[in-house]
GROMACS .gro file of C-alpha atoms in nm:
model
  323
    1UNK     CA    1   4.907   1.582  -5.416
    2UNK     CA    2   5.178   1.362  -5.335
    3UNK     CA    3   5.089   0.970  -5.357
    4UNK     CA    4   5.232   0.735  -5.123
    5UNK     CA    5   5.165   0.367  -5.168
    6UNK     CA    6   4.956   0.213  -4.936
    7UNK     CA    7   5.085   0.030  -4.592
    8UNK     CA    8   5.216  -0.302  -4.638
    9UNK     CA    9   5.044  -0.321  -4.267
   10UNK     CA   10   4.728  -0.243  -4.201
   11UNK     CA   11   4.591   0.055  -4.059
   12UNK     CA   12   4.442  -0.102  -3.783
   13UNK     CA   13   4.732  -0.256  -3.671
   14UNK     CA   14   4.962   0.030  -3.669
   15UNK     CA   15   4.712   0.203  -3.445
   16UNK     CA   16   4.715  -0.045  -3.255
   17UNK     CA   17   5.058  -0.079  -3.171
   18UNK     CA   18   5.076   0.233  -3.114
   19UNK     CA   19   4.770   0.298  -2.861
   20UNK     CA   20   4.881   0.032  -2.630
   21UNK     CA   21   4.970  -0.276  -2.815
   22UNK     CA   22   5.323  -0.267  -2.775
   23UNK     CA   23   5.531  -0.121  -2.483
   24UNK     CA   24   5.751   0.198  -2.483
   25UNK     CA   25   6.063  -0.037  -2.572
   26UNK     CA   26   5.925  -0.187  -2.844
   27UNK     CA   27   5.747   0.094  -2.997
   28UNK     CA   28   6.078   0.298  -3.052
   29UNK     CA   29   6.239  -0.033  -3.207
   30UNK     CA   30   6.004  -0.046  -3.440
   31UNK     CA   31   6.001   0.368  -3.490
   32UNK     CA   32   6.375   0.287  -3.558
   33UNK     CA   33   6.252   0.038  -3.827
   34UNK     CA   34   5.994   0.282  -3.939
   35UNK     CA   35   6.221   0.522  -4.029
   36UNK     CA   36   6.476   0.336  -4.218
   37UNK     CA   37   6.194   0.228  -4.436
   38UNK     CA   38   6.067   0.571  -4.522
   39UNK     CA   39   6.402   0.741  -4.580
   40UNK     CA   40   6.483   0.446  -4.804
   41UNK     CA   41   6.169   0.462  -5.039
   42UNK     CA   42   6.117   0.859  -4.991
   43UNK     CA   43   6.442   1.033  -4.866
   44UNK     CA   44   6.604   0.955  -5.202
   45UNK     CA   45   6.399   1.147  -5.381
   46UNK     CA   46   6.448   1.455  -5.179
   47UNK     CA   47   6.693   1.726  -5.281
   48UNK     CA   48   6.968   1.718  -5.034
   49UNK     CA   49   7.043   1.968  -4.733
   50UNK     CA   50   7.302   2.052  -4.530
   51UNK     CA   51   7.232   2.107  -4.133
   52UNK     CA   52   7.388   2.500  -4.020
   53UNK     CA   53   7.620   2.430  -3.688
   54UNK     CA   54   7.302   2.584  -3.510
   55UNK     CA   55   7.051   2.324  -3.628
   56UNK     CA   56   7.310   2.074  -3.562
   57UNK     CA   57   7.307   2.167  -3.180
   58UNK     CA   58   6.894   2.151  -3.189
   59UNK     CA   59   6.899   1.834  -3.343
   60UNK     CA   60   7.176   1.679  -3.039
   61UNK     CA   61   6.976   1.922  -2.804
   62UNK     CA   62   6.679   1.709  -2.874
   63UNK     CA   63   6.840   1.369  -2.888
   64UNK     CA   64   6.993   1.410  -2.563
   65UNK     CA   65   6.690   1.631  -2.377
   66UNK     CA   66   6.371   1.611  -2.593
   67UNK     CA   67   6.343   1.959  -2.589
   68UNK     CA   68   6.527   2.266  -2.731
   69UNK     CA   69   6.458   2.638  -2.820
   70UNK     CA   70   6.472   2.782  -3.133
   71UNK     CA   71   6.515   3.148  -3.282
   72UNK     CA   72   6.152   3.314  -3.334
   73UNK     CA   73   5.958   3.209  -3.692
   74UNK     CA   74   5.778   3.501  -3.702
   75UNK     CA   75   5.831   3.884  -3.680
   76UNK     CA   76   5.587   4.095  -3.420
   77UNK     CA   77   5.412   4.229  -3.746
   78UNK     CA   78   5.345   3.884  -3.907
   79UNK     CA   79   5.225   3.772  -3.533
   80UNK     CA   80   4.963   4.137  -3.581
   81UNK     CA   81   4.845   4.010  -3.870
   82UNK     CA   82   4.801   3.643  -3.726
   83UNK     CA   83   4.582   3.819  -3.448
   84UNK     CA   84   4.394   3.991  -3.727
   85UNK     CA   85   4.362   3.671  -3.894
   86UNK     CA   86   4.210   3.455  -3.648
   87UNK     CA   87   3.987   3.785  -3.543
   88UNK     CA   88   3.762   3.720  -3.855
   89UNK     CA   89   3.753   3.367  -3.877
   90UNK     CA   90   3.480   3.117  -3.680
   91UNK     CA   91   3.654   2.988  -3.361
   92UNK     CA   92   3.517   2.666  -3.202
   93UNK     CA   93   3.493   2.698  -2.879
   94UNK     CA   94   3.503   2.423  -2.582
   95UNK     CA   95   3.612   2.229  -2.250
   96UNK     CA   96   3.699   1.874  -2.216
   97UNK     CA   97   3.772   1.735  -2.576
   98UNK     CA   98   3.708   1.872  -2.935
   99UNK     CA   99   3.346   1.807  -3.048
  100UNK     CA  100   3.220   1.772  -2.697
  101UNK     CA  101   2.890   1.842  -2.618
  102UNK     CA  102   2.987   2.202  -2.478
  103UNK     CA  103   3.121   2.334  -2.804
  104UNK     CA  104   2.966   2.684  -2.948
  105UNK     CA  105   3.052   2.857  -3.247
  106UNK     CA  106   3.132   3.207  -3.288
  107UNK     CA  107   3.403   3.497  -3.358
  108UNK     CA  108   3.658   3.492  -3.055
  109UNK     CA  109   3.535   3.850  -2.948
  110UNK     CA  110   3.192   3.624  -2.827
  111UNK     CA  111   3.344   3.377  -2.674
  112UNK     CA  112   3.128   3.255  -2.414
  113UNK     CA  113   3.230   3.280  -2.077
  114UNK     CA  114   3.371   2.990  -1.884
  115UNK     CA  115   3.498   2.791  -2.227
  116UNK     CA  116   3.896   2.661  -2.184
  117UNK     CA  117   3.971   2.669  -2.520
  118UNK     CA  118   3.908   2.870  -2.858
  119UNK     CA  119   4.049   2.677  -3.225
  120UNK     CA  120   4.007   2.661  -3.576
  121UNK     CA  121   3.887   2.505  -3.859
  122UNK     CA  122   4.194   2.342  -4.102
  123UNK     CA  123   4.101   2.573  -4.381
  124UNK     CA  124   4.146   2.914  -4.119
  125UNK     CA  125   4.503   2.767  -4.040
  126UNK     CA  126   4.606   2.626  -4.376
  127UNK     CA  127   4.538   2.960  -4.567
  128UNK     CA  128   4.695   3.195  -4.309
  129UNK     CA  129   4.994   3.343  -4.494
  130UNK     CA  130   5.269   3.273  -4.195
  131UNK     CA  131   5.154   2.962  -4.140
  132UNK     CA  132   5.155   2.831  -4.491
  133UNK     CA  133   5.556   3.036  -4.518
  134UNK     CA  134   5.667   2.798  -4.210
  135UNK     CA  135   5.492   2.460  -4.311
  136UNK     CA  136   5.697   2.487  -4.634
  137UNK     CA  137   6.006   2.666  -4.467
  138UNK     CA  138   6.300   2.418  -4.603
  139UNK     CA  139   6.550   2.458  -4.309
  140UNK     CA  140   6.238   2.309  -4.032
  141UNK     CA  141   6.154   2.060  -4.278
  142UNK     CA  142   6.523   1.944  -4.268
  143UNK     CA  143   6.573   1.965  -3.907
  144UNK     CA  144   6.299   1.782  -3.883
  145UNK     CA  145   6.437   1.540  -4.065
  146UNK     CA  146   6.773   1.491  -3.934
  147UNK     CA  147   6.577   1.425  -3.598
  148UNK     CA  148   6.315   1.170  -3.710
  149UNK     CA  149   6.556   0.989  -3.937
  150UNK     CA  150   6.326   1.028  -4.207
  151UNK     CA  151   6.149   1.239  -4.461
  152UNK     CA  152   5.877   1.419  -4.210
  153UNK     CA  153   5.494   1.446  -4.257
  154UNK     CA  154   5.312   1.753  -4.122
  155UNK     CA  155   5.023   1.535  -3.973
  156UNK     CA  156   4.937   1.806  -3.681
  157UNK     CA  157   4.929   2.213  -3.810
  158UNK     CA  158   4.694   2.418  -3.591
  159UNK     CA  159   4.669   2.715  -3.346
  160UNK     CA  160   4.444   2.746  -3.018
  161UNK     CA  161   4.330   2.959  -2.776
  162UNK     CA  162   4.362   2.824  -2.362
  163UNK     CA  163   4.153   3.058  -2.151
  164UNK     CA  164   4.089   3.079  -1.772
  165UNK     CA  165   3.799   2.851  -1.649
  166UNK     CA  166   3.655   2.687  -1.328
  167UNK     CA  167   3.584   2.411  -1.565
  168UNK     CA  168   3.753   2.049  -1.515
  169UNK     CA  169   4.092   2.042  -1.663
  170UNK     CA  170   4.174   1.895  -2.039
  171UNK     CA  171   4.311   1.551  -2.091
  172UNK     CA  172   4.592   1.773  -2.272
  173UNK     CA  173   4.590   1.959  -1.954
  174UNK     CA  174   4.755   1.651  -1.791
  175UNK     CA  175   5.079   1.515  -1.781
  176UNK     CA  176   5.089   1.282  -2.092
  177UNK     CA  177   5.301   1.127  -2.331
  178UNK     CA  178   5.167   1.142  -2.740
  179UNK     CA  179   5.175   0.750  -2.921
  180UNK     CA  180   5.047   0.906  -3.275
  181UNK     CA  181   5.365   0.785  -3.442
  182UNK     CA  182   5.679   0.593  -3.406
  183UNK     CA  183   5.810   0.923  -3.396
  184UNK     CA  184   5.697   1.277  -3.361
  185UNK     CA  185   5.851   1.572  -3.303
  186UNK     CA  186   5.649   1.945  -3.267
  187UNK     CA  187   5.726   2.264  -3.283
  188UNK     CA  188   5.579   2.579  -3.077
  189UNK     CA  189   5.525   2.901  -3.148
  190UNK     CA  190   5.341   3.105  -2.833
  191UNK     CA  191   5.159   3.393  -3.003
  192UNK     CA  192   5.118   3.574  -2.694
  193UNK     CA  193   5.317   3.650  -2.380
  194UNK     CA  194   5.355   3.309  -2.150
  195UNK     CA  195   5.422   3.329  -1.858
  196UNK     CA  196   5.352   3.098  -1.507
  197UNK     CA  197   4.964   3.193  -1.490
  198UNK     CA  198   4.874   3.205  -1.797
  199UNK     CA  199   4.908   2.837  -1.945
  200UNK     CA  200   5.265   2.799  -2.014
  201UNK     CA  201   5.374   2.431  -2.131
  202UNK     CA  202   5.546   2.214  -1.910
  203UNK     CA  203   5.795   1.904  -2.039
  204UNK     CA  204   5.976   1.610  -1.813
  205UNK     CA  205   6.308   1.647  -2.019
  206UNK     CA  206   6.501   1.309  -2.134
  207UNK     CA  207   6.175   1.135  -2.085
  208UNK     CA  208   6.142   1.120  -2.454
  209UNK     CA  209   6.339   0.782  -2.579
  210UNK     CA  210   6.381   0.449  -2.361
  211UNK     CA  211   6.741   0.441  -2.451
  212UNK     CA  212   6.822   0.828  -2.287
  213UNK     CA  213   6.592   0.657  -1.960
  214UNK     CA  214   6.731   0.355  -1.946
  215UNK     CA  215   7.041   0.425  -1.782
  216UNK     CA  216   6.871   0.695  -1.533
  217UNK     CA  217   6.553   0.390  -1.466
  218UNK     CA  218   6.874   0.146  -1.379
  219UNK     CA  219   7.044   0.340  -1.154
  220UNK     CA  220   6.762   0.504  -0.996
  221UNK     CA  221   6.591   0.132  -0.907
  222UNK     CA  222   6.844  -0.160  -0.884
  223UNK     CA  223   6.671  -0.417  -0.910
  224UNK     CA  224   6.462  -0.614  -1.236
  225UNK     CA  225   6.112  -0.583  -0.982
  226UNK     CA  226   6.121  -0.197  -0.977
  227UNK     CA  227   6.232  -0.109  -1.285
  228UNK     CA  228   5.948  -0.312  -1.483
  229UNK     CA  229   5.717  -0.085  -1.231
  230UNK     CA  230   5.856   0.205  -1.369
  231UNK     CA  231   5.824   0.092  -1.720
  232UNK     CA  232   5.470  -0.034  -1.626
  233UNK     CA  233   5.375   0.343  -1.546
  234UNK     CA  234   5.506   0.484  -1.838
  235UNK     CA  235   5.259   0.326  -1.999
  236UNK     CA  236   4.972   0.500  -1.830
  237UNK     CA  237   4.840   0.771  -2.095
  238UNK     CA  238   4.784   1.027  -1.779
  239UNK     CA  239   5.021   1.087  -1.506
  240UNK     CA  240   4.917   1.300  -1.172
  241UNK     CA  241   5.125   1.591  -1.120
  242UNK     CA  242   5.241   1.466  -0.752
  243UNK     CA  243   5.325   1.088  -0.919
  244UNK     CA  244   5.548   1.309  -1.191
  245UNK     CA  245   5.716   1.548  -0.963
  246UNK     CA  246   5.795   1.251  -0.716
  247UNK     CA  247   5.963   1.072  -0.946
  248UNK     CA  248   6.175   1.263  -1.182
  249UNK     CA  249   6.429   1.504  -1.072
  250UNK     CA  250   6.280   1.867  -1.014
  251UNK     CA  251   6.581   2.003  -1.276
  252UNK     CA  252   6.420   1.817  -1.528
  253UNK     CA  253   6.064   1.915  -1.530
  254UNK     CA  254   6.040   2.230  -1.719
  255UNK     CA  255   5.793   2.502  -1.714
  256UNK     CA  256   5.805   2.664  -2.052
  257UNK     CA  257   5.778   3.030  -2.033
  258UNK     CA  258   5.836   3.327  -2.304
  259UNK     CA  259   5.750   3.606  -2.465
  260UNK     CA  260   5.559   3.668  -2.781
  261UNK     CA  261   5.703   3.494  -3.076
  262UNK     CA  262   5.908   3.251  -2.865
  263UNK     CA  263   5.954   2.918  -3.019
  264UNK     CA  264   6.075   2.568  -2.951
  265UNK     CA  265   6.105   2.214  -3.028
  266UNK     CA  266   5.982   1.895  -2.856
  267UNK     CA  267   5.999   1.571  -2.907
  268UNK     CA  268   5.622   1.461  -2.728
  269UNK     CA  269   5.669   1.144  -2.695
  270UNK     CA  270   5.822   1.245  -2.352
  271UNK     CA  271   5.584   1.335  -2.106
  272UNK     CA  272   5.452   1.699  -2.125
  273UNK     CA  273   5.132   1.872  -2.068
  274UNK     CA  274   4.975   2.241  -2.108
  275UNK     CA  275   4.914   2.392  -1.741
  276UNK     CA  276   4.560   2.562  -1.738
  277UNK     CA  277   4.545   2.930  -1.731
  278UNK     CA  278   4.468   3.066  -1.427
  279UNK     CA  279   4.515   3.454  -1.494
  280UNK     CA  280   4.543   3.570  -1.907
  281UNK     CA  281   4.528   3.322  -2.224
  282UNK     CA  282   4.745   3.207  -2.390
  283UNK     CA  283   4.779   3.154  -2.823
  284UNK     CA  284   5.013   2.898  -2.913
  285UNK     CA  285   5.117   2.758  -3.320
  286UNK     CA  286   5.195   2.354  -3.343
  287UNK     CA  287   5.327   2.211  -3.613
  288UNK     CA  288   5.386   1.797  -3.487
  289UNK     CA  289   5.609   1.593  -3.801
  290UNK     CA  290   5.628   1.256  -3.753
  291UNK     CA  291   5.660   0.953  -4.016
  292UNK     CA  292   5.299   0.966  -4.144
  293UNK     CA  293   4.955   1.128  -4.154
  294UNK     CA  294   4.716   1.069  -3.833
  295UNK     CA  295   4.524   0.711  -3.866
  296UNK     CA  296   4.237   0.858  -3.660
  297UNK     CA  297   4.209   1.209  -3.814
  298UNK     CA  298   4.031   1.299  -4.161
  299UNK     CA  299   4.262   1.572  -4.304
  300UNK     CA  300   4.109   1.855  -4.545
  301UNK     CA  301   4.366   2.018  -4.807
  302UNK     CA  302   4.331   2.376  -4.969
  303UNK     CA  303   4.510   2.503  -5.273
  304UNK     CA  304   4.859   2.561  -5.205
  305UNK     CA  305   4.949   2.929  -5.228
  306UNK     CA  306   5.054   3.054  -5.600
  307UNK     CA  307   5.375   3.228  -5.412
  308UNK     CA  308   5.528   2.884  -5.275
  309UNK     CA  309   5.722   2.637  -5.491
  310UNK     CA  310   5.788   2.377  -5.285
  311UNK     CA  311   6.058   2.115  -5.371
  312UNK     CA  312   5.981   1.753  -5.315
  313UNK     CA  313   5.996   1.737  -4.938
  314UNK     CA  314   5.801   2.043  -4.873
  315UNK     CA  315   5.545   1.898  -5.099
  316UNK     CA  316   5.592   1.602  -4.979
  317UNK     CA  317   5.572   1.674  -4.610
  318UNK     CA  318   5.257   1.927  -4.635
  319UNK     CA  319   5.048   1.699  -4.867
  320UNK     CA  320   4.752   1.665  -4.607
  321UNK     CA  321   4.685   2.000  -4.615
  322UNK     CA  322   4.806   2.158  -4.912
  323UNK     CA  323   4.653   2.049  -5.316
   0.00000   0.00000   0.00000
């Protein structure tokens, strides 16, 4: 397993700063800062890449928007054997928040009726064969890089199931904006058809980076008085749908649709949510890189497949989850 030297700041700290103890603003300052620190002690040791002309236009798709598509990761046949996969593995199945008191156990064909979601233990996802050939896939991990600035970690890599239910909706099932990291940026794969009943994802575009809304937030509100509201509300972890829709231009607020195998980028810092199924589920793949593991999450790594040979930042970037 990769070693990286412990945090000249402490854990605590970091999280935080970034669960409320410093503003939007300041937060991506110190991403910025973030990032020039990891790329200095880790990017060096990377071998080097070179960005196609397509990933370049992802990568300024993202910077300017916060969102961009992507060609599909995996063929209909590995997505069959996905399905077949996750058939014979233990799903967890439950409501309001992972671990909740609702959660049952089973194989998805007994799910219980009225659950929201169906997901996975990190051993299931790690040792599925498509998902271990895109966590060490060289041209996302560079992407991924060009975007964040620095060398990425995998600290999100998991698949779930979002099912009709009468039940309340999901925090993620609100408009929110992620503070994991300085940075983040996720990729989506839905695993099933998506379309506007069956969950599809929904993302306020350019509301990922204070400097692309800074500009809009000054010339939308002209004076000092409204634009520190503005910047107030952004800091609310969940926004109503009405408070979203009234405020940001309709053109920007996307409803993410597609059919099987469709994939995209996102950079979740900008406010997003998964709409509830009404009719159908829906499967969807996440892979979130940012600049380092989750603080909060206790990550659980399985031997790395005999048939990858990752270079350093493949190793590098998947050492949570792979020995």
């Amino acid at each position: 397993m990769i070693e990286i030297k412990d945090s000249i700041i402490p854990a605590a700290l970091i999280q935080h700063f970034l669960k409320g103890g410093l503003d939007r603003r300041n937060l991506d300052i110190l991403g910025h800062s973030a990032a020039g620190f990891l790329n200095r002690t880790y990017g060096k040791m990377a071998e080097p890449y070179d960005l196609s002309a397509e990933d370049k236009k992802v990568v300024a798709e993202l910077t300017e928007k916060g969102f961009a598509w992507f060609p599909p990761l995996f063929s209909n046949d590995e997505i069959s054997e996905i399905h077949t996969h996750f058939e014979n593995q233990k799903a967890y199945f439950w409501n309001n928040d992972f671990g909740d008191s609702s959660m049952v156990e089973g194989k998805l064909a007994e799910c219980p009726d009225n659950m929201r979601f169906a997901s996975f233990d990190q051993a299931s996802i790690s040792n599925c064969a498509s998902f271990a050939r895109v966590a060490h896939d060289p041209r996302l991990l560079a992407l991924a890089e060009a975007y964040l600035q620095a060398p990425p970690t995998m600290s999100i890599f998991t698949a779930w199931w979002s099912y009709p239910s009468n039940q309340p909706e999901a925090g993620m099932q609100y408009f929110h904006n992620d503070r994991d990291d300085f940075r983040e940026l996720k990729l989506f794969v839905y695993l099933s058809d998506v379309n506007s009943s069956n969950g599809p994802h929904m993302f306020v575009e350019r509301s990922h980076t204070t400097s692309v809304l800074s500009p809009w937030v000054a010339k939308t509100w002209p004076t000092v008085e409204e634009q520190e509201r503005f910047w107030s509300w952004m800091e609310f972890h969940r926004k109503s749908n009405d408070t979203v829709q009234g405020i940001f231009p309709p053109e920007w607020i996307r409803t993410v649709t597609g059919p099987l195998g469709a994939t995209f980028f996102e950079d979740t810092h900008g406010i997003h949510k998964g709409m509830p199924p009404k009719t159908g589920s829906r499967f969807v793949f996440q892979i979130c890189y940012s600049l380092m593991a989750k603080l909060n999450q206790k990550y659980e790594s399985v031997p790395r497949p005999s048939w990858l040979s990752p270079g350093f930042r493949a190793a590098y970037a998947t050492r949570q989850y792979y020995d």
